[in-house]
Coordinates of C-alpha atoms in Angstrom, one line a residue:
M1 CA 11.6 -7.2 -16.1
L2 CA 10.1 -10.0 -14.0
L3 CA 11.8 -10.7 -10.7
R4 CA 12.3 -14.3 -11.5
R5 CA 14.4 -13.4 -14.5
L6 CA 16.9 -11.4 -12.6
P7 CA 20.4 -12.8 -11.9
W8 CA 21.0 -14.5 -8.6
M9 CA 21.7 -11.5 -6.4
A10 CA 20.3 -9.7 -3.4
V11 CA 17.7 -7.0 -4.1
S12 CA 19.1 -3.6 -3.3
A13 CA 16.8 -1.1 -1.5
A14 CA 18.2 1.6 -3.7
K15 CA 16.5 0.1 -6.8
P16 CA 12.9 -0.8 -6.1
L17 CA 11.5 -3.5 -8.4
S18 CA 8.0 -3.8 -9.9
L19 CA 6.4 -7.3 -9.7
H20 CA 4.5 -8.7 -12.7
S21 CA 1.2 -8.8 -10.9
F22 CA 1.6 -5.6 -8.8
I23 CA 0.6 -2.1 -9.6
G24 CA 1.8 1.2 -8.2
V25 CA 5.2 1.9 -6.7
F26 CA 7.0 -0.8 -4.9
T27 CA 7.9 0.2 -1.4
P28 CA 11.7 0.3 -0.9
I29 CA 13.0 -2.5 1.3
P30 CA 15.1 -1.5 4.3
N31 CA 18.8 -2.0 3.8
Q32 CA 19.2 -4.7 6.4
L33 CA 16.7 -7.1 4.6
T34 CA 17.9 -9.2 1.7
F35 CA 15.7 -11.5 -0.5
S36 CA 16.3 -14.3 -2.9
P37 CA 14.6 -13.2 -6.2
L38 CA 13.3 -16.8 -6.7
S39 CA 11.4 -16.7 -3.4
F40 CA 10.4 -13.1 -2.8
C41 CA 9.1 -12.5 0.7
S42 CA 9.5 -16.1 1.6
T43 CA 10.0 -16.6 5.4
S44 CA 12.7 -19.1 4.7
E45 CA 14.7 -16.3 3.0
L46 CA 13.7 -13.4 5.3
N47 CA 16.0 -12.7 8.3
L48 CA 15.4 -9.5 10.2
T49 CA 18.7 -9.8 12.0
H50 CA 20.8 -11.2 9.2
H51 CA 24.5 -11.6 9.7
P52 CA 26.5 -12.4 6.6
D53 CA 28.9 -14.7 8.5
K54 CA 26.3 -16.6 10.3
P55 CA 25.1 -19.8 8.5
Q56 CA 21.4 -19.9 7.7
E57 CA 19.2 -22.4 9.6
H58 CA 17.8 -25.4 7.7
E59 CA 14.4 -24.6 6.0
T60 CA 12.5 -27.2 8.0
E61 CA 13.8 -25.6 11.2
N62 CA 12.5 -22.2 10.0
R63 CA 9.0 -23.5 9.3
R64 CA 8.0 -23.4 13.0
P65 CA 9.5 -20.4 14.8
Q66 CA 9.7 -20.8 18.6
H67 CA 7.3 -17.8 19.2
L68 CA 4.4 -19.0 16.9
K69 CA 2.1 -20.9 19.2
P70 CA -0.4 -23.5 18.1
G71 CA -3.9 -22.4 17.2
L72 CA -6.2 -21.1 14.4
Y73 CA -4.7 -18.1 12.5
L74 CA -7.2 -16.0 10.5
V75 CA -4.9 -14.5 7.8
G76 CA -5.9 -11.6 5.7
T77 CA -4.8 -11.8 2.1
P78 CA -4.7 -9.2 -0.7
I79 CA -8.0 -8.3 -2.4
G80 CA -6.1 -7.6 -5.6
N81 CA -2.7 -6.1 -5.3
L82 CA -0.2 -8.6 -4.0
E83 CA 1.9 -5.8 -2.4
D84 CA -0.8 -5.7 0.3
I85 CA 0.4 -8.9 1.9
T86 CA 2.1 -8.4 5.2
F87 CA 5.4 -9.9 6.5
R88 CA 3.5 -11.4 9.4
A89 CA 1.0 -13.1 7.1
L90 CA 3.8 -14.6 5.0
R91 CA 5.5 -15.8 8.2
V92 CA 2.3 -17.5 9.5
L93 CA 1.5 -19.1 6.1
N94 CA 5.0 -20.4 5.8
S95 CA 5.1 -21.8 9.3
A96 CA 1.6 -23.4 9.4
D97 CA 1.1 -27.1 9.3
V98 CA -1.8 -26.7 7.0
I99 CA -3.6 -23.8 5.2
L100 CA -7.4 -23.9 4.9
S101 CA -8.4 -22.3 1.7
E102 CA -11.7 -21.4 0.1
D103 CA -10.4 -22.3 -3.4
T104 CA -7.1 -24.2 -3.4
R105 CA -6.5 -23.4 -7.1
H106 CA -6.8 -19.7 -6.5
S107 CA -4.8 -19.7 -3.3
G108 CA -2.2 -22.0 -4.8
K109 CA -1.2 -19.1 -7.2
L110 CA -0.7 -16.8 -4.2
L111 CA 1.4 -19.3 -2.3
H112 CA 3.4 -20.1 -5.5
H113 CA 4.1 -16.4 -6.0
F114 CA 5.7 -16.2 -2.5
N115 CA 7.3 -19.6 -2.7
I116 CA 5.2 -21.0 0.2
K117 CA 5.0 -24.8 0.2
T118 CA 2.6 -25.3 3.1
P119 CA 0.0 -28.0 2.3
L120 CA -3.5 -26.7 1.3
M121 CA -6.9 -28.1 2.4
S122 CA -10.1 -27.0 0.9
Y123 CA -12.5 -25.2 3.3
H124 CA -15.5 -23.5 1.9
K125 CA -19.2 -23.0 2.6
F126 CA -20.2 -26.4 1.1
N127 CA -17.8 -28.5 3.3
E128 CA -17.0 -26.5 6.4
S129 CA -19.4 -28.4 8.6
Q130 CA -17.7 -31.7 7.6
R131 CA -14.2 -30.2 8.0
E132 CA -14.8 -28.6 11.4
Q133 CA -14.2 -31.7 13.6
L134 CA -11.1 -32.7 11.6
V135 CA -9.6 -29.3 11.9
L136 CA -10.5 -29.1 15.6
R137 CA -8.8 -32.4 16.2
R138 CA -5.6 -31.2 14.5
L139 CA -5.7 -28.0 16.5
K140 CA -6.0 -29.9 19.8
Q141 CA -3.0 -32.0 18.8
G142 CA -1.0 -28.8 18.8
E143 CA -0.9 -27.9 15.1
I144 CA -0.8 -24.5 13.6
V145 CA -3.7 -24.0 11.2
A146 CA -4.0 -20.9 9.0
L147 CA -7.3 -20.0 7.4
I148 CA -7.5 -17.8 4.3
S149 CA -10.3 -16.8 1.9
D150 CA -10.0 -16.1 -1.8
A151 CA -9.4 -12.5 -0.9
G152 CA -9.5 -10.3 2.2
T153 CA -10.3 -11.2 5.8
P154 CA -11.6 -14.7 6.6
G155 CA -15.0 -14.8 8.3
I156 CA -16.2 -11.5 6.8
S157 CA -18.8 -12.7 4.3
D158 CA -16.5 -15.7 3.7
P159 CA -16.0 -19.1 5.5
G160 CA -14.4 -18.9 8.9
M161 CA -17.0 -17.6 11.3
E162 CA -18.3 -21.0 12.4
L163 CA -14.8 -22.5 12.8
A164 CA -13.8 -19.5 14.9
K165 CA -16.8 -19.8 17.1
L166 CA -16.1 -23.6 17.6
C167 CA -12.5 -22.9 18.5
V168 CA -13.5 -20.3 21.1
S169 CA -16.0 -22.7 22.6
E170 CA -13.3 -25.4 22.8
N171 CA -10.7 -23.0 24.3
V172 CA -8.5 -23.2 21.2
P173 CA -6.5 -20.0 20.5
V174 CA -7.9 -17.9 17.6
V175 CA -5.3 -15.4 16.3
P176 CA -6.2 -12.6 13.8
I177 CA -3.6 -11.7 11.3
P178 CA -4.8 -8.3 10.1
G179 CA -4.8 -7.6 6.4
P180 CA -6.9 -6.2 3.5
C181 CA -10.7 -5.9 3.9
A182 CA -12.9 -4.6 1.1
L183 CA -15.5 -3.0 3.3
V184 CA -12.9 -1.0 5.4
S185 CA -11.0 0.0 2.3
A186 CA -14.1 1.2 0.5
L187 CA -15.4 3.1 3.6
S188 CA -12.1 4.9 4.2
A189 CA -12.0 6.3 0.7
S190 CA -15.8 6.8 0.2
G191 CA -16.2 10.4 1.3
L192 CA -19.2 9.3 3.4
S193 CA -19.4 9.4 7.2
T194 CA -17.1 6.9 8.9
D195 CA -18.2 7.8 12.5
E196 CA -20.8 5.0 12.4
F197 CA -21.5 2.4 9.8
T198 CA -23.4 -0.9 9.3
F199 CA -21.9 -3.7 7.3
V200 CA -24.8 -5.6 5.7
G201 CA -22.7 -7.7 3.3
F202 CA -24.6 -9.8 0.7
L203 CA -28.4 -9.4 0.7
P204 CA -30.8 -12.3 0.9
K205 CA -31.8 -13.9 -2.4
H206 CA -35.5 -14.0 -1.5
S207 CA -37.2 -10.8 -2.7
G208 CA -39.3 -10.3 0.4
S209 CA -36.4 -10.8 2.8
R210 CA -34.1 -8.6 0.7
K211 CA -36.5 -5.7 0.6
K212 CA -37.2 -6.0 4.3
R213 CA -33.5 -5.7 5.0
L214 CA -33.2 -2.7 2.7
M215 CA -36.0 -1.0 4.5
A216 CA -34.3 -1.5 7.8
S217 CA -31.1 0.0 6.4
A218 CA -32.9 2.9 5.0
E219 CA -34.1 4.0 8.4
Q220 CA -30.6 4.1 9.9
T221 CA -28.5 7.2 10.2
A222 CA -25.2 5.2 9.9
T223 CA -23.5 4.6 6.5
Q224 CA -24.7 1.3 5.0
I225 CA -22.3 -1.1 3.3
F226 CA -23.2 -3.9 0.9
Y227 CA -21.4 -6.5 -1.1
V228 CA -23.1 -6.8 -4.5
P229 CA -22.2 -9.3 -7.3
P230 CA -22.0 -7.5 -10.7
H231 CA -25.0 -9.4 -12.2
K232 CA -27.1 -8.1 -9.2
L233 CA -26.2 -4.5 -9.5
S234 CA -29.2 -3.3 -11.6
Q235 CA -31.6 -5.1 -9.2
F236 CA -29.9 -3.6 -6.2
L237 CA -30.0 0.0 -7.6
E238 CA -33.6 -0.3 -8.6
E239 CA -34.7 -1.6 -5.2
G240 CA -32.4 0.8 -3.4
S241 CA -33.7 3.9 -5.2
S242 CA -37.3 3.0 -4.4
I243 CA -36.6 2.3 -0.7
F244 CA -33.8 4.8 0.2
G245 CA -35.0 7.5 -2.2
D246 CA -33.6 8.8 -5.4
T247 CA -31.6 11.6 -3.8
R248 CA -29.7 9.5 -1.2
R249 CA -25.9 9.6 -2.0
C250 CA -24.1 6.4 -2.7
V251 CA -20.5 5.2 -3.6
I252 CA -19.8 2.2 -5.8
A253 CA -16.3 0.8 -5.3
R254 CA -14.9 -1.8 -7.7
E255 CA -11.6 -3.4 -8.5
M256 CA -10.1 -1.9 -5.4
T257 CA -6.2 -2.0 -5.3
K258 CA -6.2 -3.2 -8.9
F259 CA -5.2 -1.4 -12.1
H260 CA -8.8 -0.5 -13.0
E261 CA -9.8 0.6 -9.4
E262 CA -12.8 2.9 -9.5
F263 CA -14.9 4.9 -7.0
W264 CA -18.1 6.1 -8.6
R265 CA -20.0 8.7 -6.5
G266 CA -23.5 10.2 -7.0
T267 CA -27.1 9.7 -6.0
L268 CA -29.0 6.4 -6.3
D269 CA -31.0 7.9 -9.1
E270 CA -27.9 8.8 -11.0
A271 CA -26.4 5.4 -10.4
N272 CA -29.5 3.8 -11.7
K273 CA -29.3 5.6 -14.9
V274 CA -25.5 5.2 -15.4
F275 CA -25.3 1.5 -14.6
S276 CA -28.5 0.5 -16.5
I277 CA -26.4 0.8 -19.7
R278 CA -23.0 -0.1 -18.2
Q279 CA -22.2 -3.5 -16.8
P280 CA -19.1 -3.4 -14.5
K281 CA -17.0 -6.5 -13.8
G282 CA -15.7 -7.7 -10.5
E283 CA -17.2 -7.8 -7.0
L284 CA -18.7 -4.5 -5.9
T285 CA -18.7 -2.7 -2.6
I286 CA -21.6 -0.3 -2.4
L287 CA -22.0 2.3 0.3
I288 CA -25.2 4.4 0.9
E289 CA -25.2 7.4 3.2
G290 CA -27.3 7.2 6.3
Q291 CA -30.6 9.0 6.8
A292 CA -30.3 12.6 7.9
H293 CA -31.2 13.3 11.5
P294 CA -34.8 14.6 11.4
K295 CA -35.1 18.2 12.5
V296 CA -37.4 18.7 15.5
E297 CA -39.4 21.8 14.9
P298 CA -41.1 23.6 17.8
P299 CA -44.9 23.6 17.6
S300 CA -46.6 26.8 16.2
D301 CA -48.6 29.1 18.4
I302 CA -51.8 28.1 16.6
K303 CA -51.1 24.4 17.3
L304 CA -50.4 25.1 21.0
E305 CA -53.7 27.1 21.3
N306 CA -55.7 24.3 19.7
E307 CA -54.1 21.6 22.0
L308 CA -54.8 23.9 25.1
R309 CA -58.5 24.4 24.1
E310 CA -58.9 20.6 23.5
L311 CA -57.6 19.8 27.0
I312 CA -59.8 22.3 28.7
E313 CA -62.9 21.1 26.7
N314 CA -62.1 17.5 27.9
G315 CA -62.4 18.6 31.6
E316 CA -58.8 19.5 32.4
S317 CA -58.3 22.5 34.7
L318 CA -56.2 25.4 33.4
S319 CA -53.7 25.0 36.3
T320 CA -53.2 21.3 35.4
V321 CA -52.7 22.1 31.7
I322 CA -50.1 24.8 32.5
A323 CA -48.3 22.5 34.9
S324 CA -48.0 19.7 32.3

């Protein structure tokens, strides 16, 4: 049953509810929290210290809590499963003066789901240079500006990096609101080494630059992480196999946190064969294991004798050779 179809009543923690766009088990809500079913997780309805006899403050007064200082807030949003939104993210989005969004139509669905009515402003790679000064001016006037991408953490292969750099240079507070991130989610469940990793993101479009970057990654001992569009998968696997080697292990993560979540594991050669006849949908996060540490083998006796003979023939004294 959809949450919006329930009768007007508080949600009981004893009866977890499933939301229409969620998957998995809904986490029970602590007893002291009550939500209106028509505005689930809305800050205007959320009161961590709720007292039944105390009248609720007006919605406009709740939109700007005393402890939320002006500045740029980089808000992580779900990469698929809406249950991954945090209470803090909802509070910031509900309290901001404006939300910068990569795709206002896409983000509008997220805000509508949580009954957040903060105005949206488009902010994407094609207009970020034009928007920067306008946003900076609003920030210097003391406004709260939230930045979100279509999914995940802003600034990580998404718009936001340049605006954050500008704000830092202008001494405007930049506040991270942690949330989902595809590369971290994929790495944690990959089964590959997490001690050290390199996030490459999307590869260059130019063939020469792309292969040069892959060659640099192939030499590293750290796990390599790439973002690959589905229509570029075959190209990536073909080039990856030839540069990394057919036997290098890889993990292909797709549809993470969604109903059809999948982690495919195998060698690059196996991946090349499997996905040459299979075309997955959705953005892909691909991880390739780092190069094994080369084993340093001690020189053989024959090699040492030859090197010693060569040094002596070149005029080096025996005592000098032994000392070196």
